[in-house]
PDB file of C-alpha atoms in Angstrom:
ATOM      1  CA  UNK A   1       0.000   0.000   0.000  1.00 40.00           C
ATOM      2  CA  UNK A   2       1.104   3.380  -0.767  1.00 50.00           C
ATOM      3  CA  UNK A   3       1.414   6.231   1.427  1.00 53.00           C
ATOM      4  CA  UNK A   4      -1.262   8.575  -1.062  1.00 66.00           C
ATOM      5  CA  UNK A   5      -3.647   5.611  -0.535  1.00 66.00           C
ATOM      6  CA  UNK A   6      -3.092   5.397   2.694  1.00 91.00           C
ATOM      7  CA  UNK A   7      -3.795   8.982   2.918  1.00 95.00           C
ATOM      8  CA  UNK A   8      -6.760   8.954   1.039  1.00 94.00           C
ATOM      9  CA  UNK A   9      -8.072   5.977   3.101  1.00 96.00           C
ATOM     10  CA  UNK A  10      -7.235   8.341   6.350  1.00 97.00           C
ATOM     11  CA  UNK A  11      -9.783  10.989   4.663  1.00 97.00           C
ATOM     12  CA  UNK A  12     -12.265   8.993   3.031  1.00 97.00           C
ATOM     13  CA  UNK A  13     -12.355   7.433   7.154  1.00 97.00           C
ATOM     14  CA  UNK A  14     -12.370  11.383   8.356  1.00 98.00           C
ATOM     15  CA  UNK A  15     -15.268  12.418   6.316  1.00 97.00           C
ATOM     16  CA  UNK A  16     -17.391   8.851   7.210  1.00 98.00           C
ATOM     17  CA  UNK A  17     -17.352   9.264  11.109  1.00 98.00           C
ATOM     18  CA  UNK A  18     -15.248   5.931  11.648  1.00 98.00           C
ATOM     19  CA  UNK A  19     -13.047   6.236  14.314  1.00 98.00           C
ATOM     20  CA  UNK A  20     -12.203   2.659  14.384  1.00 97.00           C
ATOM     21  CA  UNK A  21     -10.783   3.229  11.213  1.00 97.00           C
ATOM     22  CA  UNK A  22      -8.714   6.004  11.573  1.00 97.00           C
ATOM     23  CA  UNK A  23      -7.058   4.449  14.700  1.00 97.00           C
ATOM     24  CA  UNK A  24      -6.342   1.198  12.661  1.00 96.00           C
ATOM     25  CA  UNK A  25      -4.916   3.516  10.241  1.00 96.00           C
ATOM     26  CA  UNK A  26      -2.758   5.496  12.819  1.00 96.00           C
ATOM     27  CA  UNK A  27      -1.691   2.185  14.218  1.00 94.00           C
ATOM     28  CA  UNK A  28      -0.325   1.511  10.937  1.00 93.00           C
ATOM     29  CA  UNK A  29       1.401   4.177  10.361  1.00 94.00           C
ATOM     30  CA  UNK A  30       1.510   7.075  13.027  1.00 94.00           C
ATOM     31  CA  UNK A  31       2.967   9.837  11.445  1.00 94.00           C
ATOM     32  CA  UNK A  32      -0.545   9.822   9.444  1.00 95.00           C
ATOM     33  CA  UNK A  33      -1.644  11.729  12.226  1.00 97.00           C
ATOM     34  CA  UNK A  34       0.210  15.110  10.162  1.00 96.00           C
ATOM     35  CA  UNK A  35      -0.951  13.672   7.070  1.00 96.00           C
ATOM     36  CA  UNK A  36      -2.602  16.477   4.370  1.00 96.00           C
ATOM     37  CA  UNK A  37      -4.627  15.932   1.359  1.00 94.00           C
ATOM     38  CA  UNK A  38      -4.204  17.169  -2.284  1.00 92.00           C
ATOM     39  CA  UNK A  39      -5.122  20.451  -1.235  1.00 91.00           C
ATOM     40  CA  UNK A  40      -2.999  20.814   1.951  1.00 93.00           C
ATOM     41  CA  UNK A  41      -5.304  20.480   4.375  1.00 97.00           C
ATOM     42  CA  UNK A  42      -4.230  18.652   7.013  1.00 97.00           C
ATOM     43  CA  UNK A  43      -5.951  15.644   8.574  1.00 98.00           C
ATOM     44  CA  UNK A  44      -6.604  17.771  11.842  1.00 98.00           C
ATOM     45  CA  UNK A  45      -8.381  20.555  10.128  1.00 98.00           C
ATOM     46  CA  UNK A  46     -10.202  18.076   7.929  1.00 98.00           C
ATOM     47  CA  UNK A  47     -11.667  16.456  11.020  1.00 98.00           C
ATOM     48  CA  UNK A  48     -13.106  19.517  12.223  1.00 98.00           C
ATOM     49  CA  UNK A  49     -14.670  20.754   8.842  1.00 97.00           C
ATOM     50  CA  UNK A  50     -16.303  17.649   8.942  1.00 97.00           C
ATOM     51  CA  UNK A  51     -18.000  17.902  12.670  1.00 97.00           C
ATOM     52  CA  UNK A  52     -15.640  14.431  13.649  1.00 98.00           C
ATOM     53  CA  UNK A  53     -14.884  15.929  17.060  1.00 96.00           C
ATOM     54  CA  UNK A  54     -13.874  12.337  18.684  1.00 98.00           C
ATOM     55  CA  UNK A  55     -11.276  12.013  15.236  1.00 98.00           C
ATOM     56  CA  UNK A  56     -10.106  15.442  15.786  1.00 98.00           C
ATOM     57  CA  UNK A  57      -9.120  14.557  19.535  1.00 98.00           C
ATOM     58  CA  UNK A  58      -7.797  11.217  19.248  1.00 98.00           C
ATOM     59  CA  UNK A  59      -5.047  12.769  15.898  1.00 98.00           C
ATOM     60  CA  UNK A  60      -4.522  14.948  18.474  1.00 97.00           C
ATOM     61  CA  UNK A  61      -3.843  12.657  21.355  1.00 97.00           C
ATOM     62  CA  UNK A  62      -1.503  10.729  18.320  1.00 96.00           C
ATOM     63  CA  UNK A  63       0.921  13.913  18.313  1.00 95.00           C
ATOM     64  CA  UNK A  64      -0.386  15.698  15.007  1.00 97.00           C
ATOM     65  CA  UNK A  65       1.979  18.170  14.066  1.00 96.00           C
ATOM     66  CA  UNK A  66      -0.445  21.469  14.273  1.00 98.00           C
ATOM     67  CA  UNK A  67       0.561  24.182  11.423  1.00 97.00           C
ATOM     68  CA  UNK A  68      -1.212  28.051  12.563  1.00 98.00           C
ATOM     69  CA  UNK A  69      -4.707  27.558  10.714  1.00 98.00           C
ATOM     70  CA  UNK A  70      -5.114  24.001  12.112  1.00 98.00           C
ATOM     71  CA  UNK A  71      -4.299  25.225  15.802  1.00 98.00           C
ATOM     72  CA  UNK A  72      -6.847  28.162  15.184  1.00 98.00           C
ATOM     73  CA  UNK A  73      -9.486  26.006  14.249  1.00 98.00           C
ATOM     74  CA  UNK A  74      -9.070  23.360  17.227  1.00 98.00           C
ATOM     75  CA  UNK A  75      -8.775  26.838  20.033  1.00 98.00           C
ATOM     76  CA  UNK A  76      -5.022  25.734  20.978  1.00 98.00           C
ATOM     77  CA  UNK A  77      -3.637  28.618  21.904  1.00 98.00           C
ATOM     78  CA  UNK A  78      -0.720  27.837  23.237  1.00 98.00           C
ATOM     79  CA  UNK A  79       0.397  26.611  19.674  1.00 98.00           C
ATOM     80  CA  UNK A  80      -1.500  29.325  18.471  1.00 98.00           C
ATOM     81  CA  UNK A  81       1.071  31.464  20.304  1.00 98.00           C
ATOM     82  CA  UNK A  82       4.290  29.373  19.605  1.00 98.00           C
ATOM     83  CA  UNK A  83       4.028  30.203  16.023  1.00 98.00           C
ATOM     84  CA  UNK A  84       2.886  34.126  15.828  1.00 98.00           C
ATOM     85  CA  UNK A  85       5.593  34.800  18.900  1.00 97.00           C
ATOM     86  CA  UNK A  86       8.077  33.318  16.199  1.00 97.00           C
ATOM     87  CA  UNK A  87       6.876  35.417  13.625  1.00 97.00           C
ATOM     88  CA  UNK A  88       3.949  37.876  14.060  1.00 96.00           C
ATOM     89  CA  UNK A  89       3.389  38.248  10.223  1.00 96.00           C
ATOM     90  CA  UNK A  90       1.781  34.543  10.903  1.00 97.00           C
ATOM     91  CA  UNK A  91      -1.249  36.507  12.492  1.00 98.00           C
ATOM     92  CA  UNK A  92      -2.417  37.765   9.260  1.00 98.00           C
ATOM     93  CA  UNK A  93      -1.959  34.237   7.535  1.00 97.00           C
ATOM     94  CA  UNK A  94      -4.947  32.564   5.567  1.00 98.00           C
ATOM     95  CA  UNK A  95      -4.957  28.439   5.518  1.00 96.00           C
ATOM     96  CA  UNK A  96      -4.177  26.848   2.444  1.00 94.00           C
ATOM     97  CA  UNK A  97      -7.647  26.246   1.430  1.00 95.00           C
ATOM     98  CA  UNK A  98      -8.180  29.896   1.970  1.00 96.00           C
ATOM     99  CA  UNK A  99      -9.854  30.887   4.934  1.00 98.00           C
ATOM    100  CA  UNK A 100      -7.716  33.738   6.903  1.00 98.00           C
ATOM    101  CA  UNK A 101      -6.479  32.406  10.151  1.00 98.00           C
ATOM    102  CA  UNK A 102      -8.821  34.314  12.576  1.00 98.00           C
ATOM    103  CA  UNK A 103     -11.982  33.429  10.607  1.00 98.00           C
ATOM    104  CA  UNK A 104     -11.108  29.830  11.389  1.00 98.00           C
ATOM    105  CA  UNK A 105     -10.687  30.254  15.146  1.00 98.00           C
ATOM    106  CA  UNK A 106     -13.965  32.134  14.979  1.00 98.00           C
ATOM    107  CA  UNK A 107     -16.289  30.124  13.070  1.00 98.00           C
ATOM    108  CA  UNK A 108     -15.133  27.634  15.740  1.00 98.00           C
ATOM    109  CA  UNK A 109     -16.284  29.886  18.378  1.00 98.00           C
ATOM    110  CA  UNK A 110     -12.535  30.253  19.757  1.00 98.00           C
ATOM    111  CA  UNK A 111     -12.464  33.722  21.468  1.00 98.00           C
ATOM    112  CA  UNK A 112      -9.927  33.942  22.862  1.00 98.00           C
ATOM    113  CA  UNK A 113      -7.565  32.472  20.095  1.00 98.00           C
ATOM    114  CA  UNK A 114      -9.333  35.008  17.453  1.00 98.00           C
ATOM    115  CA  UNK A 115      -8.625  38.047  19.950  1.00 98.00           C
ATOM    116  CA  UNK A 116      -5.196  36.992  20.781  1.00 98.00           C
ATOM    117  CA  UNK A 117      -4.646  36.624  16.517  1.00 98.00           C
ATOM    118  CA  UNK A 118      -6.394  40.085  16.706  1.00 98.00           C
ATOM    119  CA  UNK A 119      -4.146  41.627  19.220  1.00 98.00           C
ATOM    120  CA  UNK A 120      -1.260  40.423  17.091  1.00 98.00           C
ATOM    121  CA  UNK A 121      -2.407  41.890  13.865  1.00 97.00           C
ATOM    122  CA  UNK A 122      -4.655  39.960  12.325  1.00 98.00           C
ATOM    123  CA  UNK A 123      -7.167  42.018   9.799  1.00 98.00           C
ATOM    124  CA  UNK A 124     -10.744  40.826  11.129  1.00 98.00           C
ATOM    125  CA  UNK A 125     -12.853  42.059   8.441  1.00 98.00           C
ATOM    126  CA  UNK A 126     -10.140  39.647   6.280  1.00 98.00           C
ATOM    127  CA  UNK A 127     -12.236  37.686   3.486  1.00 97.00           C
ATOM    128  CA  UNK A 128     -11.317  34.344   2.247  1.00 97.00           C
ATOM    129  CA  UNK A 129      -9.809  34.015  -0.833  1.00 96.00           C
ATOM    130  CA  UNK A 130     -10.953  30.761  -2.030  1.00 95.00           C
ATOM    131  CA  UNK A 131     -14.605  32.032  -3.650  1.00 93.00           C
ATOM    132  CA  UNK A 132     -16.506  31.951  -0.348  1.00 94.00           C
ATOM    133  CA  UNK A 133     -15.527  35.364   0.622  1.00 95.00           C
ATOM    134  CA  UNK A 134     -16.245  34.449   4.485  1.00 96.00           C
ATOM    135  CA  UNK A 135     -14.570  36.158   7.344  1.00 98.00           C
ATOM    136  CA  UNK A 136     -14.201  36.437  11.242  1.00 98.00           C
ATOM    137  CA  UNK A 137     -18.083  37.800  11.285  1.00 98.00           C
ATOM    138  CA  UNK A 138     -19.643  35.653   8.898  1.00 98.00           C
ATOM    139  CA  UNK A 139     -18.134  32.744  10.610  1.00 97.00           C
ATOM    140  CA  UNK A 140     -19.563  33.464  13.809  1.00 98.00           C
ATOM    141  CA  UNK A 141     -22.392  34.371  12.865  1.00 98.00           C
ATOM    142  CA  UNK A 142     -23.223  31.093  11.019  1.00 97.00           C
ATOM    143  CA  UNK A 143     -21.922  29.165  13.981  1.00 97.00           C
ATOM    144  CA  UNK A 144     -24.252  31.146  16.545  1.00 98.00           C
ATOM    145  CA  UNK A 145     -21.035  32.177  18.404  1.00 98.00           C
ATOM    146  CA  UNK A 146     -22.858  35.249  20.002  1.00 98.00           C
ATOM    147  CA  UNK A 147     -20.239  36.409  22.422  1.00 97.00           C
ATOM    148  CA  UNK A 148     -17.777  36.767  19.262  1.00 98.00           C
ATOM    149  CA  UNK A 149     -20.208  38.400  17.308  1.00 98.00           C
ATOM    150  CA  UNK A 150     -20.207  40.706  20.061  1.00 98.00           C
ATOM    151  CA  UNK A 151     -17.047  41.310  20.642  1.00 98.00           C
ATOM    152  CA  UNK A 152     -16.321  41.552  16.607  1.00 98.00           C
ATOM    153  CA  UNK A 153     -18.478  44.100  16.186  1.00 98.00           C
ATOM    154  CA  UNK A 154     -16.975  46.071  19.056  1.00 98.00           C
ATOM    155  CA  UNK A 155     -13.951  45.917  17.352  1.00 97.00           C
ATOM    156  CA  UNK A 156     -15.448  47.244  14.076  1.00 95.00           C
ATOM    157  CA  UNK A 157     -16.338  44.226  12.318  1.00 98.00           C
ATOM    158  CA  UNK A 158     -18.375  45.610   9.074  1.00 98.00           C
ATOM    159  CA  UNK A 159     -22.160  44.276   9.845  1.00 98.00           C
ATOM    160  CA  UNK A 160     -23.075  44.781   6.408  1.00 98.00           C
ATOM    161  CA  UNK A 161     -20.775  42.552   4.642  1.00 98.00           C
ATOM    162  CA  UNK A 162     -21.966  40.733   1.792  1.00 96.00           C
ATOM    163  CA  UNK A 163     -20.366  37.792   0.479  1.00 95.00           C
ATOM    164  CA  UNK A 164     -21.268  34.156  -1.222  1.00 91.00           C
ATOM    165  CA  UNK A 165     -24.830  34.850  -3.116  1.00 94.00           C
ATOM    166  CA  UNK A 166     -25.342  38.093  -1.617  1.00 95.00           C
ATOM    167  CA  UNK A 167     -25.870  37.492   2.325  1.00 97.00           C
ATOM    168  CA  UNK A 168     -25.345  39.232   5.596  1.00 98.00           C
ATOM    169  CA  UNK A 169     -24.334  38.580   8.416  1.00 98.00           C
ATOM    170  CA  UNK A 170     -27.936  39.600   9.205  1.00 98.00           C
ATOM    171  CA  UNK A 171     -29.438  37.672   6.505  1.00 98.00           C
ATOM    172  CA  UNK A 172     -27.750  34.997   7.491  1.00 98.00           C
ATOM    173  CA  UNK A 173     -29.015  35.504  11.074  1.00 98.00           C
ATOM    174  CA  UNK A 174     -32.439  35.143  10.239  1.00 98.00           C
ATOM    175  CA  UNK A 175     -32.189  32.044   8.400  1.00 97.00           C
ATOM    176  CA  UNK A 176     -30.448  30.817  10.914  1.00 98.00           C
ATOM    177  CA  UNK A 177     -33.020  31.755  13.188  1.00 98.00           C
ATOM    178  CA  UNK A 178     -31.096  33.427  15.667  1.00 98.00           C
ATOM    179  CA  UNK A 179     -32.691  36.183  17.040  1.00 98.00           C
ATOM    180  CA  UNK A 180     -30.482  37.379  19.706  1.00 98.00           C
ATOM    181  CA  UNK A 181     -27.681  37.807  16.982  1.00 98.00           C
ATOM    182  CA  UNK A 182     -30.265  39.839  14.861  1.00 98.00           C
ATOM    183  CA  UNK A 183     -30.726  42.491  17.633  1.00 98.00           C
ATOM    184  CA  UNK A 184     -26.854  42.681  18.149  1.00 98.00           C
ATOM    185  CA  UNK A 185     -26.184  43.402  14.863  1.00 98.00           C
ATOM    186  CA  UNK A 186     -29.413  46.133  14.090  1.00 98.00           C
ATOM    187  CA  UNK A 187     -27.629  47.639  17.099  1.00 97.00           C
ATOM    188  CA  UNK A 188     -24.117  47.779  15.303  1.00 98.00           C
ATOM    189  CA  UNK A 189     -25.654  49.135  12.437  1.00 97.00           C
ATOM    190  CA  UNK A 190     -26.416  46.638  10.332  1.00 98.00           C
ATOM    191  CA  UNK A 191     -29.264  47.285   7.060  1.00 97.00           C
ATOM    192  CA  UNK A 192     -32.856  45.760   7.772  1.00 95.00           C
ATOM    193  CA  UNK A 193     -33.566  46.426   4.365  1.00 95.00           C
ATOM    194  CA  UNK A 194     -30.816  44.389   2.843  1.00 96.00           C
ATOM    195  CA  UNK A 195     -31.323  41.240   0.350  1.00 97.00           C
ATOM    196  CA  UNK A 196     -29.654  38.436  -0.741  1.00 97.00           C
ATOM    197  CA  UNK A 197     -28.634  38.139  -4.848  1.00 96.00           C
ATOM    198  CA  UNK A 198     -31.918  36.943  -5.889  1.00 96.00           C
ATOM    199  CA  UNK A 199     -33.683  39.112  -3.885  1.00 97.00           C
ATOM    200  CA  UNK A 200     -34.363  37.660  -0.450  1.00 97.00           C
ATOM    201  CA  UNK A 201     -34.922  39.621   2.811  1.00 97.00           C
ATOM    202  CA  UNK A 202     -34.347  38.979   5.884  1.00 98.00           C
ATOM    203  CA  UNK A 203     -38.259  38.508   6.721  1.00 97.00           C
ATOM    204  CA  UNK A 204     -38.537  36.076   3.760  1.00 97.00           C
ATOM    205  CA  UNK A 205     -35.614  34.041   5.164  1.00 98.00           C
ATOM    206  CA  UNK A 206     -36.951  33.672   8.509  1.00 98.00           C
ATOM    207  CA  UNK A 207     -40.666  33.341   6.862  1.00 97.00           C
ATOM    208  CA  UNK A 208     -39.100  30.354   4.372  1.00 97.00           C
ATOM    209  CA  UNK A 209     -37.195  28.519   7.469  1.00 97.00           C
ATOM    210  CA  UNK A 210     -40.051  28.869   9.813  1.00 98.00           C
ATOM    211  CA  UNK A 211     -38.400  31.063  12.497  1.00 98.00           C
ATOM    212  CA  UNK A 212     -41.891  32.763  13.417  1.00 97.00           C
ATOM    213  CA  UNK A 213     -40.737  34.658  16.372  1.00 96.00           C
ATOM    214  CA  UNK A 214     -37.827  36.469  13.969  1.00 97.00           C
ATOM    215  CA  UNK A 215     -40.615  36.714  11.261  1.00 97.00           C
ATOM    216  CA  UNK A 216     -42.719  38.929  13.633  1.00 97.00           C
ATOM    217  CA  UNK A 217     -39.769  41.028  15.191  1.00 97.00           C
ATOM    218  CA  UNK A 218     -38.652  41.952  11.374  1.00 96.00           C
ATOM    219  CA  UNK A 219     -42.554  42.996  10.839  1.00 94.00           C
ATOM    220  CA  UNK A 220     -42.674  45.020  13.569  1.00 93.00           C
ATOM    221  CA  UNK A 221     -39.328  46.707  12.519  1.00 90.00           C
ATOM    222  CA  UNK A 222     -40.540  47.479   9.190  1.00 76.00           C
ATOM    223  CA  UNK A 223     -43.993  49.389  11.070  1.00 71.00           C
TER     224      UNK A 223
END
């Protein structure tokens, strides 16, 4: 067996949940735990795109060897801080699939790695460069992370961003159906009135994703 199939067997076990597999694998051959795929992603940051928590911990337990983006996204800071103490530029780093460093660590609801990366330079209103355009804010916000959307905003987060077909932060709120991020960000400044690409609002969002309570709030706003 080749180390690229092994590798792609490691993934293919990542992205189907099966833990057994991936310690089989690792028992194998440990220094899998580091391994990346064709687009340099590593194995670590692979398992946390894909929601495999128990995967993520046990690579970890197994010594992966954490690059900046893939610290970020698992909240260890005190790799987090290893790397950017070596060279601060690192702050303002994107992964290799795209994403800018402190977006990761917030989408992941890590606030105190994404203020740390913050404090150290890091551009929070950053966009991805891979197509998705999402940043720090956008991240949070579609992970429900309200105590970073908070504190984002504080630090001048733009609550009107649009990226991907045309969404908000807001917008994205509502469909989301989280009111309590809704009134944080009306509060920062952020446009009631503003639509998605094909001409969605934010009513029509939480109307078509039957959040009735945010339905009735935006009504009343627009009174």
């Amino acid at each position: 067996m080749t180390v690229n199939v092994t590798v792609a067997e490691l993934f293919d076990a990542i992205r189907a949940g099966e833990l057994s597999r991936v310690k089989s694998l690792l028992d194998s051959e440990p220094a899998l735990a580091s391994a990346k795929n064709e687009k340099g992603v590593s194995a670590v940051l692979f398992s946390i795109y894909s929601g495999r928590t128990e995967i993520r911990d046990l690579l970890l337990a197994q010594g992966a060897k954490l690059e900046l983006q893939d610290a970020a996204a698992a909240g260890c800071l005190d790799r987090v801080k290893e790397v950017v103490e070596e060279n601060p530029m690192r702050a303002s780093s994107f992964s290799e699939d795209g994403f800018p460093v402190v977006a990761l660590a917030s989408v992941f609801g890590h606030f105190e790695v994404a203020r740390y990366l913050a404090e150290k330079g890091a551009d929070i209103n950053a966009a991805a460069t891979n197509g998705s355009g999402y940043n720090a804010l956008t991240g949070a916000v579609a992970s429900g992370h309200l105590e970073l959307v908070k504190w984002l905003l504080e630090s001048s987060a733009n609550a009107n961003y649009k990226y991907g077909p045309g969404y908000t932060p807001l917008l994205t709120a509502a469909a989301n159906g989280r009111l309590d991020i809704i009134k944080l960000l009306l509060t920062h400044g952020a446009d009631p009135a503003a639509t998605t690409d094909d001409g969605k609002s934010a009513l029509a969002l939480a109307v078509e994703r039957n959040h009735p309570a945010i339905a009735d709030y935006l009504r009343n706003l627009a009174t």
